[in-house]
PDB file of C-alpha atoms and ligand atoms in Angstrom:
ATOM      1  CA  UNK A  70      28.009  -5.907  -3.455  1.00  0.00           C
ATOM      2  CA  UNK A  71      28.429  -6.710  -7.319  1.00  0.00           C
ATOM      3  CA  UNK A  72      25.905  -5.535  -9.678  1.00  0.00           C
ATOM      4  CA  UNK A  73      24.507  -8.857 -10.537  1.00  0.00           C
ATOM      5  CA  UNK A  74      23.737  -8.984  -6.750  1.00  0.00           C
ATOM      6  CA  UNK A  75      21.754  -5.328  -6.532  1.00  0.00           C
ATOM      7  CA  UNK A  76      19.816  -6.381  -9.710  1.00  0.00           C
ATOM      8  CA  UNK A  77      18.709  -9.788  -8.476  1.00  0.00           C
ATOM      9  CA  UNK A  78      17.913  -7.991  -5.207  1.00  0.00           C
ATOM     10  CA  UNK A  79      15.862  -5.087  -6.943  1.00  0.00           C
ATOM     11  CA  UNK A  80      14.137  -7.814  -9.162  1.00  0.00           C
ATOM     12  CA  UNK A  81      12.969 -10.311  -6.400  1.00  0.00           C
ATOM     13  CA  UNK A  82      11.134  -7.792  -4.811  1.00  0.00           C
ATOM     14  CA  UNK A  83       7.463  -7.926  -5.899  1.00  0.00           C
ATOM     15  CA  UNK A  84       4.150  -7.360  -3.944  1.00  0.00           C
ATOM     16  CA  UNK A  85       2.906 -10.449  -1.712  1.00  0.00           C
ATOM     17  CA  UNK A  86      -0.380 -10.664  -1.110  1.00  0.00           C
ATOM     18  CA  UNK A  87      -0.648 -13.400   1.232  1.00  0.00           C
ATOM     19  CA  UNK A  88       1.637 -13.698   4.297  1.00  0.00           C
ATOM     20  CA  UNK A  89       2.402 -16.694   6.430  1.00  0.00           C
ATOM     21  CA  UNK A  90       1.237 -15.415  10.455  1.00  0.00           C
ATOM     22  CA  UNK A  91       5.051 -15.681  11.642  1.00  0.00           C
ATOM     23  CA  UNK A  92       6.251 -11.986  13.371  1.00  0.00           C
ATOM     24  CA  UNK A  93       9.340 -10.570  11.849  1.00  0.00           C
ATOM     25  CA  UNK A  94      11.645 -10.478  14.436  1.00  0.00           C
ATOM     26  CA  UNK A  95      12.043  -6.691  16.814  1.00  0.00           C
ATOM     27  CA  UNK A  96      15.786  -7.052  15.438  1.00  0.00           C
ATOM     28  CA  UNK A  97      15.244  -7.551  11.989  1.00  0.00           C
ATOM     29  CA  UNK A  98      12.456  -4.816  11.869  1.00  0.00           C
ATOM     30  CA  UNK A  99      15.250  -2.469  13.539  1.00  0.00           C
ATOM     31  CA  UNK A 100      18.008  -3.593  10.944  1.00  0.00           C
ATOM     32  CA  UNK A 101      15.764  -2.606   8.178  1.00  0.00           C
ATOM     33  CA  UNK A 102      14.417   0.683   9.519  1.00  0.00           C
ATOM     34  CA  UNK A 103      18.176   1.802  10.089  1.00  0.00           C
ATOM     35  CA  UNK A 104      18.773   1.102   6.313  1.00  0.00           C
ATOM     36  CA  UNK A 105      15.617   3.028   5.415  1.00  0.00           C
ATOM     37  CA  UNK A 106      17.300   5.854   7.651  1.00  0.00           C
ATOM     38  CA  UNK A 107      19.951   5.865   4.130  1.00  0.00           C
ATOM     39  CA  UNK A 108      17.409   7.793   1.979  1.00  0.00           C
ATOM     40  CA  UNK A 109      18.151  10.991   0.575  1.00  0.00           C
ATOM     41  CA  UNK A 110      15.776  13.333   1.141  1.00  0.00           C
ATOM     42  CA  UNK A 111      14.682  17.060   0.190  1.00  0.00           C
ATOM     43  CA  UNK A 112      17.280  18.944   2.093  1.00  0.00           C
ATOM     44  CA  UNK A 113      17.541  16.635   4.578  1.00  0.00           C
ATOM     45  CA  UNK A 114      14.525  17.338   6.217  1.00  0.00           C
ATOM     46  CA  UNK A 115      12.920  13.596   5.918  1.00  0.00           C
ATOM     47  CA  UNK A 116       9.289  14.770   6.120  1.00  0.00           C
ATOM     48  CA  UNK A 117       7.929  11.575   7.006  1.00  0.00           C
ATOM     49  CA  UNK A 118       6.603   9.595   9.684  1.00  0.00           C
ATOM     50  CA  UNK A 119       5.685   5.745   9.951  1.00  0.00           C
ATOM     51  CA  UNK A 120       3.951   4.309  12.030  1.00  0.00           C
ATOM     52  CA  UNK A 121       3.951   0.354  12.578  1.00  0.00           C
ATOM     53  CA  UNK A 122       1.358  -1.980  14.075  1.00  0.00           C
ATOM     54  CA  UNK A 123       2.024  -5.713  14.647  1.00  0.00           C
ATOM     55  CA  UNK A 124       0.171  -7.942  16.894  1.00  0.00           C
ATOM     56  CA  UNK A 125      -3.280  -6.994  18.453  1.00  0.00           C
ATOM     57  CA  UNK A 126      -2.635  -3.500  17.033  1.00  0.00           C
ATOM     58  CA  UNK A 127      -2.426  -4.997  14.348  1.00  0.00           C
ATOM     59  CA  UNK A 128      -5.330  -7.181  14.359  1.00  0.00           C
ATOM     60  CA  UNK A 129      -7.641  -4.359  15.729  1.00  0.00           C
ATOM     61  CA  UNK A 130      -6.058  -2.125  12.729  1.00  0.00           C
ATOM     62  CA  UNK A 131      -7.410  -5.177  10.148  1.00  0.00           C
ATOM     63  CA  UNK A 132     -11.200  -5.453  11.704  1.00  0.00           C
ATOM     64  CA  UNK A 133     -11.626  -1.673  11.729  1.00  0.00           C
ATOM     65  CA  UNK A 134     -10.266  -0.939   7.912  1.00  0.00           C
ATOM     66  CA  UNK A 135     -12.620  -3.834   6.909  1.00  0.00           C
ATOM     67  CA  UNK A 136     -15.190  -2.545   8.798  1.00  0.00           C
ATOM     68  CA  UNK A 137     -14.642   0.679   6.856  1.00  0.00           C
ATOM     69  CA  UNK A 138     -14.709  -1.189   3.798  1.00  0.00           C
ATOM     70  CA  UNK A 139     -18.137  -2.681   4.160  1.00  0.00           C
ATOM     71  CA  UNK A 140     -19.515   0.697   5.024  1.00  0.00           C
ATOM     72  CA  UNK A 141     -18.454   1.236   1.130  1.00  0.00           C
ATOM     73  CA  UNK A 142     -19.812  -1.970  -0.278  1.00  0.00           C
ATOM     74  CA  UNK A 143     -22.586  -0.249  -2.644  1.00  0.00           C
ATOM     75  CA  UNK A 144     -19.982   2.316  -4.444  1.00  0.00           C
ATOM     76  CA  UNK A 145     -18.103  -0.492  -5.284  1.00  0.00           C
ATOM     77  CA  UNK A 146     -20.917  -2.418  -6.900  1.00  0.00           C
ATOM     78  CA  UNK A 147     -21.684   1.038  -8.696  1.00  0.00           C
ATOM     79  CA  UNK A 148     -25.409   0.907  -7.279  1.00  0.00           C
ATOM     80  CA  UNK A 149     -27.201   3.873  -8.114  1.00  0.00           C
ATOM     81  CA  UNK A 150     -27.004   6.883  -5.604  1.00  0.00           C
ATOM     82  CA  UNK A 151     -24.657   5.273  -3.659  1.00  0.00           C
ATOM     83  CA  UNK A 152     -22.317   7.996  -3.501  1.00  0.00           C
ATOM     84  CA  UNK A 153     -24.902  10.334  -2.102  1.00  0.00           C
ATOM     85  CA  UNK A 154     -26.347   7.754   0.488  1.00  0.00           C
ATOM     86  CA  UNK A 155     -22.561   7.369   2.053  1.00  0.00           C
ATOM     87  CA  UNK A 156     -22.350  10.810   2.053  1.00  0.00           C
ATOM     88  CA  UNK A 157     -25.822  11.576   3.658  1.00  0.00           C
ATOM     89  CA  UNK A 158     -24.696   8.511   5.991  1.00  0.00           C
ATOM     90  CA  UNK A 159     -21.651  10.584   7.368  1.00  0.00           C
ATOM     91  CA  UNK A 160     -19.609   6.912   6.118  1.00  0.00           C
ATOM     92  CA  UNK A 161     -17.865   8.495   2.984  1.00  0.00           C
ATOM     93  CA  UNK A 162     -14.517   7.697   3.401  1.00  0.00           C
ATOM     94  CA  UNK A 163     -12.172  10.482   5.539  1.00  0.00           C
ATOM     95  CA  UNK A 164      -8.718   9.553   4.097  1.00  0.00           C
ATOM     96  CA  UNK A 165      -6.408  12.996   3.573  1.00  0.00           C
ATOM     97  CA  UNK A 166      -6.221  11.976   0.166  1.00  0.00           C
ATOM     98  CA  UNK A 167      -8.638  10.358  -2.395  1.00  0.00           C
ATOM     99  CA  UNK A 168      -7.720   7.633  -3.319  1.00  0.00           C
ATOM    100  CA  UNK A 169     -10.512   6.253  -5.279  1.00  0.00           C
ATOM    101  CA  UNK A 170     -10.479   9.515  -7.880  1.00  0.00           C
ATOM    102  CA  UNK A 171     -10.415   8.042 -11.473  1.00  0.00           C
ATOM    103  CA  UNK A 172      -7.064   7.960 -13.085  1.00  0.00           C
ATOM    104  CA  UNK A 173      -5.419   9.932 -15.671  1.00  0.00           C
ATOM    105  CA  UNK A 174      -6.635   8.407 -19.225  1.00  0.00           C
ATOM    106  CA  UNK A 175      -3.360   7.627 -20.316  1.00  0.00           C
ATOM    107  CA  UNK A 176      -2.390   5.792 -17.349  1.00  0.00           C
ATOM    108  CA  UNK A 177      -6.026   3.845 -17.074  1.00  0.00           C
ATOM    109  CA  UNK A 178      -4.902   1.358 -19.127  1.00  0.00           C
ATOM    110  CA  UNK A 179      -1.907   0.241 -17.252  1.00  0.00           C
ATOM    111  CA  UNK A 180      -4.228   0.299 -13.948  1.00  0.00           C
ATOM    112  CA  UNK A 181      -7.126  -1.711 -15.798  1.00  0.00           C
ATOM    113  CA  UNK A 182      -3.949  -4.245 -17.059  1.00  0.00           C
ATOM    114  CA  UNK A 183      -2.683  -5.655 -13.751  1.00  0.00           C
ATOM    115  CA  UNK A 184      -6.481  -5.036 -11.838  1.00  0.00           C
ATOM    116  CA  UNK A 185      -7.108  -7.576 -14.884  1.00  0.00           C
ATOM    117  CA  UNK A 186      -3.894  -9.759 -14.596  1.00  0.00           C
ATOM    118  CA  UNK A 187      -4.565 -10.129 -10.796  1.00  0.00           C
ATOM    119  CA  UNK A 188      -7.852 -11.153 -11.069  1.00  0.00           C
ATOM    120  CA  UNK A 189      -7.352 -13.447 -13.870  1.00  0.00           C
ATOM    121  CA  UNK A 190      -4.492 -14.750 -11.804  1.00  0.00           C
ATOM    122  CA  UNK A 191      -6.990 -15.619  -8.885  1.00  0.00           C
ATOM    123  CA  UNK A 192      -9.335 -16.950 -11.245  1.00  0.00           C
ATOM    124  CA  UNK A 193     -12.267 -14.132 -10.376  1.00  0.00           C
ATOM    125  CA  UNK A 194     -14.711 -12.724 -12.939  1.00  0.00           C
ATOM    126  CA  UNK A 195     -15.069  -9.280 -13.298  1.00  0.00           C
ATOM    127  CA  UNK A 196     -19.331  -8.981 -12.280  1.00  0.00           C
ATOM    128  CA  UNK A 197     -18.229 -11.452  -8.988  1.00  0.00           C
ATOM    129  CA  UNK A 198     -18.808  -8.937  -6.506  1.00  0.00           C
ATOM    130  CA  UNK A 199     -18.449 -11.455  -4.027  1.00  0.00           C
ATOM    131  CA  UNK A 200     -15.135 -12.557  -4.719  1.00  0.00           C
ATOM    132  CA  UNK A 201     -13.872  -9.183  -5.630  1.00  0.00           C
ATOM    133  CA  UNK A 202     -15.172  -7.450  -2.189  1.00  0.00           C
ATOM    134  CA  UNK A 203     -13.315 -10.839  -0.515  1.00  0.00           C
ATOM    135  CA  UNK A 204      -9.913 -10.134  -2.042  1.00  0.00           C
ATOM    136  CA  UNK A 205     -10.719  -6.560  -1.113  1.00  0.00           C
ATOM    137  CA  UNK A 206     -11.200  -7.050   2.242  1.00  0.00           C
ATOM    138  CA  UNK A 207      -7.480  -9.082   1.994  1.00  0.00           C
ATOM    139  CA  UNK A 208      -6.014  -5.754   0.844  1.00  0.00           C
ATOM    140  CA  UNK A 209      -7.586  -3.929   3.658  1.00  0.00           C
ATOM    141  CA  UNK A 210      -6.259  -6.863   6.266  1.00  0.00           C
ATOM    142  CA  UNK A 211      -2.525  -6.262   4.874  1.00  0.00           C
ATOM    143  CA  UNK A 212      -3.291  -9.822   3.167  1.00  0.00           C
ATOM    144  CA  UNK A 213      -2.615 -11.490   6.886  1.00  0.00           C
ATOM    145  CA  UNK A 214       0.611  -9.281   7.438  1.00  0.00           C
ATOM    146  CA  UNK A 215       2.438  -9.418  10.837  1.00  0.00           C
ATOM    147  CA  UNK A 216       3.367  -6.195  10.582  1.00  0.00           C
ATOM    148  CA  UNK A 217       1.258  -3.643   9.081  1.00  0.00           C
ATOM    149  CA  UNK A 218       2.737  -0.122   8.215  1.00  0.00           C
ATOM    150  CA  UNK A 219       1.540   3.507   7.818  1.00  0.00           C
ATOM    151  CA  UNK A 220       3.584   6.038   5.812  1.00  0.00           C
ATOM    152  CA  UNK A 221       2.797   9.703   6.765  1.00  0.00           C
ATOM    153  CA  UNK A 222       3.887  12.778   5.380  1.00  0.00           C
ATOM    154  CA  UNK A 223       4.871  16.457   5.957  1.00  0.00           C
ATOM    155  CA  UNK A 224       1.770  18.672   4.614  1.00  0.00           C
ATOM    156  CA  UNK A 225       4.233  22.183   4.429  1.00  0.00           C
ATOM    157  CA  UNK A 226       6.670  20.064   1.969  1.00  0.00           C
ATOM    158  CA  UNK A 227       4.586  19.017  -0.704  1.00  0.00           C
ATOM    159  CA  UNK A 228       5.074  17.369  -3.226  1.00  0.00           C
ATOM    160  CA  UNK A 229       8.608  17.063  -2.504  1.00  0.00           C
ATOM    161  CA  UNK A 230       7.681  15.311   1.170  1.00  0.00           C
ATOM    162  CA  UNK A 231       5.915  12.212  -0.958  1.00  0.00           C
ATOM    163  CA  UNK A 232       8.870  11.612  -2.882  1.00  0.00           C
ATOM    164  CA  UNK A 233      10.899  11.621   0.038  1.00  0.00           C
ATOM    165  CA  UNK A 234       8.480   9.026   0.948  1.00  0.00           C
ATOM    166  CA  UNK A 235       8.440   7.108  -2.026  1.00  0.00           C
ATOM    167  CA  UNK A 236      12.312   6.797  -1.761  1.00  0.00           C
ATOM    168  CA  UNK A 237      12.723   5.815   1.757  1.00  0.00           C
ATOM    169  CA  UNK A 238      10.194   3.379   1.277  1.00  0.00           C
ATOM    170  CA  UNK A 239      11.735   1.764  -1.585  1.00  0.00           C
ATOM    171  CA  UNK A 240      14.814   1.844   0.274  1.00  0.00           C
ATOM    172  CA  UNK A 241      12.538  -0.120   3.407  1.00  0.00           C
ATOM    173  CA  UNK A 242      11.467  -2.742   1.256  1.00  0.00           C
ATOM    174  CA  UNK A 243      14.550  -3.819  -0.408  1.00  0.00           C
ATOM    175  CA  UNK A 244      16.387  -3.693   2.690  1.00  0.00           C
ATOM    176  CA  UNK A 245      13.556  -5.931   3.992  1.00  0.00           C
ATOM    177  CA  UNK A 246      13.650  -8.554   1.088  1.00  0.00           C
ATOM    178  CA  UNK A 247      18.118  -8.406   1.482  1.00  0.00           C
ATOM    179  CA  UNK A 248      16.708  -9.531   5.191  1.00  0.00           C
ATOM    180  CA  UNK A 249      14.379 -12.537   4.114  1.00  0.00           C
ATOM    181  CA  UNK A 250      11.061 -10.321   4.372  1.00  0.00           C
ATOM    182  CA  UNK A 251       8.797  -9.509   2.065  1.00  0.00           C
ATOM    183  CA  UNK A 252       6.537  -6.634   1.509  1.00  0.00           C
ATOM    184  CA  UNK A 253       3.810  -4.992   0.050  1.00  0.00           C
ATOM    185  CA  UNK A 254       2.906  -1.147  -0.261  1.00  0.00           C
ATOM    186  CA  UNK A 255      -1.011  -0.770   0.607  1.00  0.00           C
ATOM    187  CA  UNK A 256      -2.417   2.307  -0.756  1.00  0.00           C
ATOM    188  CA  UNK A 257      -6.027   1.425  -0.277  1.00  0.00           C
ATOM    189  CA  UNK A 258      -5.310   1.955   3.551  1.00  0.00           C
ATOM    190  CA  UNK A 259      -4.909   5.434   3.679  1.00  0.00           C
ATOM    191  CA  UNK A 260      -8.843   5.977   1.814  1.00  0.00           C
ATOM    192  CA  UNK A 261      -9.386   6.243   5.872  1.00  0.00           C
ATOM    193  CA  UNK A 262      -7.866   7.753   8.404  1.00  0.00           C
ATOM    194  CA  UNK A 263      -9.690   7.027  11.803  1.00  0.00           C
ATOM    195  CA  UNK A 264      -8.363   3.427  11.932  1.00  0.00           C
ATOM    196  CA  UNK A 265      -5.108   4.908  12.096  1.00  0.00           C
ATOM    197  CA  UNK A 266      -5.766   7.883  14.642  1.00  0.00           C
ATOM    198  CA  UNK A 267      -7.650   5.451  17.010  1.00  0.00           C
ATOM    199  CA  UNK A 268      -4.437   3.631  17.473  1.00  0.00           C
ATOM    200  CA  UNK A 269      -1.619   5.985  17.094  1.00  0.00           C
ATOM    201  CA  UNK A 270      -0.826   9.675  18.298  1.00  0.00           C
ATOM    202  CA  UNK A 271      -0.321  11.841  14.745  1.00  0.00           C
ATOM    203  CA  UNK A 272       0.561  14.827  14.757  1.00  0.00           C
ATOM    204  CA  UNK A 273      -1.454  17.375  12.880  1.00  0.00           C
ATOM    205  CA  UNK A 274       0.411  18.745   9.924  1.00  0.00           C
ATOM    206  CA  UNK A 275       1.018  14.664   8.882  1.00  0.00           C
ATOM    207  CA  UNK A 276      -0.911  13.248   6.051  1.00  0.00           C
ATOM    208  CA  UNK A 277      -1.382   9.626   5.348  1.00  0.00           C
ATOM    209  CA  UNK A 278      -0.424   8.790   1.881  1.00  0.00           C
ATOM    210  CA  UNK A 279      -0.181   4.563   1.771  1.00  0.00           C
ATOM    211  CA  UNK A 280       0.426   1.720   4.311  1.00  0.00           C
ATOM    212  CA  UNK A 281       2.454  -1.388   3.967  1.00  0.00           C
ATOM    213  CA  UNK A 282       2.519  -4.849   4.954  1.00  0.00           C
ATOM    214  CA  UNK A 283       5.382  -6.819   5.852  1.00  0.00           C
ATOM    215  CA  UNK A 284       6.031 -10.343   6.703  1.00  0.00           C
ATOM    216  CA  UNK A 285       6.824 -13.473   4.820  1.00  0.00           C
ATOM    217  CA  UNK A 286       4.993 -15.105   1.570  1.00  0.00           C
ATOM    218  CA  UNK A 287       3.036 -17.654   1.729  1.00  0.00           C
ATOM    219  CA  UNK A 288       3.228 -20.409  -0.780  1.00  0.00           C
ATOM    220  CA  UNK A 289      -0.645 -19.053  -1.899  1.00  0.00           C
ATOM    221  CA  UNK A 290      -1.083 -18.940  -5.637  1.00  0.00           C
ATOM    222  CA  UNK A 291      -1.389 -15.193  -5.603  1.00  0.00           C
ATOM    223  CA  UNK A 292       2.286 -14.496  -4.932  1.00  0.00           C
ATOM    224  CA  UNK A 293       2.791 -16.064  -8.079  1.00  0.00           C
ATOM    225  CA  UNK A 294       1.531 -13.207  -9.923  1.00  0.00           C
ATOM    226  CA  UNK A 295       3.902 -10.849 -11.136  1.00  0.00           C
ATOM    227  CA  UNK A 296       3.329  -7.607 -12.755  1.00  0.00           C
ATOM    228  CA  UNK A 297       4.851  -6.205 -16.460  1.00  0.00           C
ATOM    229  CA  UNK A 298       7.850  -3.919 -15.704  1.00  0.00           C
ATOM    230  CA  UNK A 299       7.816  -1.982 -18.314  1.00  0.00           C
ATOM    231  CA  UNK A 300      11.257   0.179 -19.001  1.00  0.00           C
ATOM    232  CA  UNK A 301      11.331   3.558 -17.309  1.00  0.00           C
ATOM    233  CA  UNK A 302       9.666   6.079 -19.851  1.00  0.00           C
ATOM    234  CA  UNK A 303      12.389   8.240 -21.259  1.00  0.00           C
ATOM    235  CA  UNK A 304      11.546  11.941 -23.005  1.00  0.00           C
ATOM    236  CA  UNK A 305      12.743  12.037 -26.255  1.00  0.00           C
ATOM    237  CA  UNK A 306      15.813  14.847 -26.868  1.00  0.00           C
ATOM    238  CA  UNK A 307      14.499  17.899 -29.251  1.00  0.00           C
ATOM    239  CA  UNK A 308      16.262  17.313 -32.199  1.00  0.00           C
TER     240      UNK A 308
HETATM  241  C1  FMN B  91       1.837   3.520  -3.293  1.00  0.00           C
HETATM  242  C2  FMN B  91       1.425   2.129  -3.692  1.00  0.00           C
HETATM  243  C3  FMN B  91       0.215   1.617  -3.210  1.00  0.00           C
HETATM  244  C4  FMN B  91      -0.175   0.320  -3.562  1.00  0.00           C
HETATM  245  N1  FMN B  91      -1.316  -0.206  -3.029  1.00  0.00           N
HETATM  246  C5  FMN B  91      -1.650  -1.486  -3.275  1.00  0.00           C
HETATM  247  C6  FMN B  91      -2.792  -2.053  -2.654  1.00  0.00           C
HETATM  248  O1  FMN B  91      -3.526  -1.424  -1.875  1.00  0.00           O
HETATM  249  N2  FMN B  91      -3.064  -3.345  -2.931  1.00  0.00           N
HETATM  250  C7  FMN B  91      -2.286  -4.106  -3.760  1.00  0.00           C
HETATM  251  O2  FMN B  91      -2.593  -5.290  -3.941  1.00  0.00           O
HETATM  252  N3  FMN B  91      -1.197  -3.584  -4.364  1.00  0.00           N
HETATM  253  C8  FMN B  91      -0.859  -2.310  -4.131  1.00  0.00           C
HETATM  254  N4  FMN B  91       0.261  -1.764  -4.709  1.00  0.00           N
HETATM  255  C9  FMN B  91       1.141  -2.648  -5.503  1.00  0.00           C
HETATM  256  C10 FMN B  91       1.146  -2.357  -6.995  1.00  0.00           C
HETATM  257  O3  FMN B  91       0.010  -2.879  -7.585  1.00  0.00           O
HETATM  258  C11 FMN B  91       2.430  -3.001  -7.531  1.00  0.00           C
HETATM  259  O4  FMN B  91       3.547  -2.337  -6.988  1.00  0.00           O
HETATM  260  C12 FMN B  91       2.526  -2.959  -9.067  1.00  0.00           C
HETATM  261  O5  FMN B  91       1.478  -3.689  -9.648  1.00  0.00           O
HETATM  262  C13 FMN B  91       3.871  -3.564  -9.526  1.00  0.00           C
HETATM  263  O6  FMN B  91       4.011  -4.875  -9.006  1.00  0.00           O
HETATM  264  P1  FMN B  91       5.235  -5.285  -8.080  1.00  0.00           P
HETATM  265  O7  FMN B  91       5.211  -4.436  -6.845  1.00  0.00           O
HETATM  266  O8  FMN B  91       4.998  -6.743  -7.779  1.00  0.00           O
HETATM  267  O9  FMN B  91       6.475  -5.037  -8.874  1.00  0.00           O
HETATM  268  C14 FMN B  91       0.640  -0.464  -4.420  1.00  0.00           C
HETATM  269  C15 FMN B  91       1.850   0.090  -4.907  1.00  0.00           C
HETATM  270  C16 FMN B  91       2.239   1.347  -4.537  1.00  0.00           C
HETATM  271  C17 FMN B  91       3.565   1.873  -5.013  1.00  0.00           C
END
């Protein structure tokens, strides 16, 4: 492989969110798995798990997130006392991590830039709930995904076991675009766990951190959205 050909590979890959129905093929899904298998990880313990759904496991996966979704509907429109009513309802969300928890300051802006740029993109205002809890409940459906992915992690090896994650999965999706497929990581999945435990066995000391969807692009108008890449952030050298 020539350089050219690993950049061109590492730049095509971008997040689809809106995938034709067609399965990936049990073969292809095997070829890139064994690539993923490449990752280095913390001393070579791999302290991950996935699990993958695809067909009605799938499809029962998409109705139940949404369904968990909905249950959220008045946090999201920032209605007063909302928070307490979905706790008092038993229906906040019960993912291991939180992954609606405000972001750092200094990153905010980069988060409120491509929220922005995607919705723009779509052509969606920011006070249309409607539209906004529709594209939402896209995310939470793997955008129409064949296969829809769950990437757990080893509790006793943090933080070390997410960025063993975080490589292999890398590793996963650009093996999957070399292979025709594309991909897109889906962290709003893991705000809830009991989708995931109704359909799979975990076991205990594994912590969901994001799923994934993979599949082919559609020719939608959303998957021509790309997001800045800005240049990795270097420290500067003491002088
Ligand atoms: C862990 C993780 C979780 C993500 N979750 C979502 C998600 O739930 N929905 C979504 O549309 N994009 C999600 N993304 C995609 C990011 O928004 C995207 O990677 C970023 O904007 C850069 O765009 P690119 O992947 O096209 O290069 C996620 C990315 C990562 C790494």
């Amino acid at each position: 492989m020539t350089t050219e050909s690993f950049s061109d590979l590492a730049a095509s890959r971008h997040s689809v969110r809106d995938f034709l129905p067609d399965p990936v093929p049990d073969e292809l899904l095997d070829a890139i798995l064994d690539d993923a298998r490449q990752a280095p990880s913390w001393s070579n313990t791999r302290p991950f798990m996935l699990a993958l759904a695809t067909e009605e496991r799938a499809d029962r996966l998409r109705g139940a997130y949404v369904a968990e979704f909905d249950k959220t509907l008045s946090v999201q429109h920032r209605e007063r006392g909302a928070m307490a009513r979905l706790v008092l309802t038993g229906n906040l969300p019960d993912g291991d991590y939180k992954v609606w928890a405000p972001y750092p300051s200094d990153l905010k802006p980069h988060q409120v830039a491509v929220a922005k740029g995607l919705y723009d993109h779509l052509g969606i205002a920011r006070e249309d709930h409607e539209a906004r809890d529709a594209a939402n409940r896209r995310n939470c459906e793997a955008f129409g995904a064949p296969v829809m992915g769950f990437v757990l992690i080893h509790k006793g090896l943090m933080p070390f076991a997410a960025l063993d994650a975080g490589i292999m999965l890398q590793t996963l999706f650009l093996s999957a675009k070399a292979h025709g497929v594309d991909s897109c990581p889906l962290g709003i999945l893991a705000a809830w766990r009991g989708p995931l435990d109704a359909e799979f066995e975990i076991p205990d000391d594994y912590r969901l951190i994001t799923g994934f969807a993979l599949g082919y692009a559609s020719g939608e108008p959303v998957n021509d959205f790309r997001a800045e890449r800005r240049p990795v952030r270097l420290a500067a050298p003491r002088s």
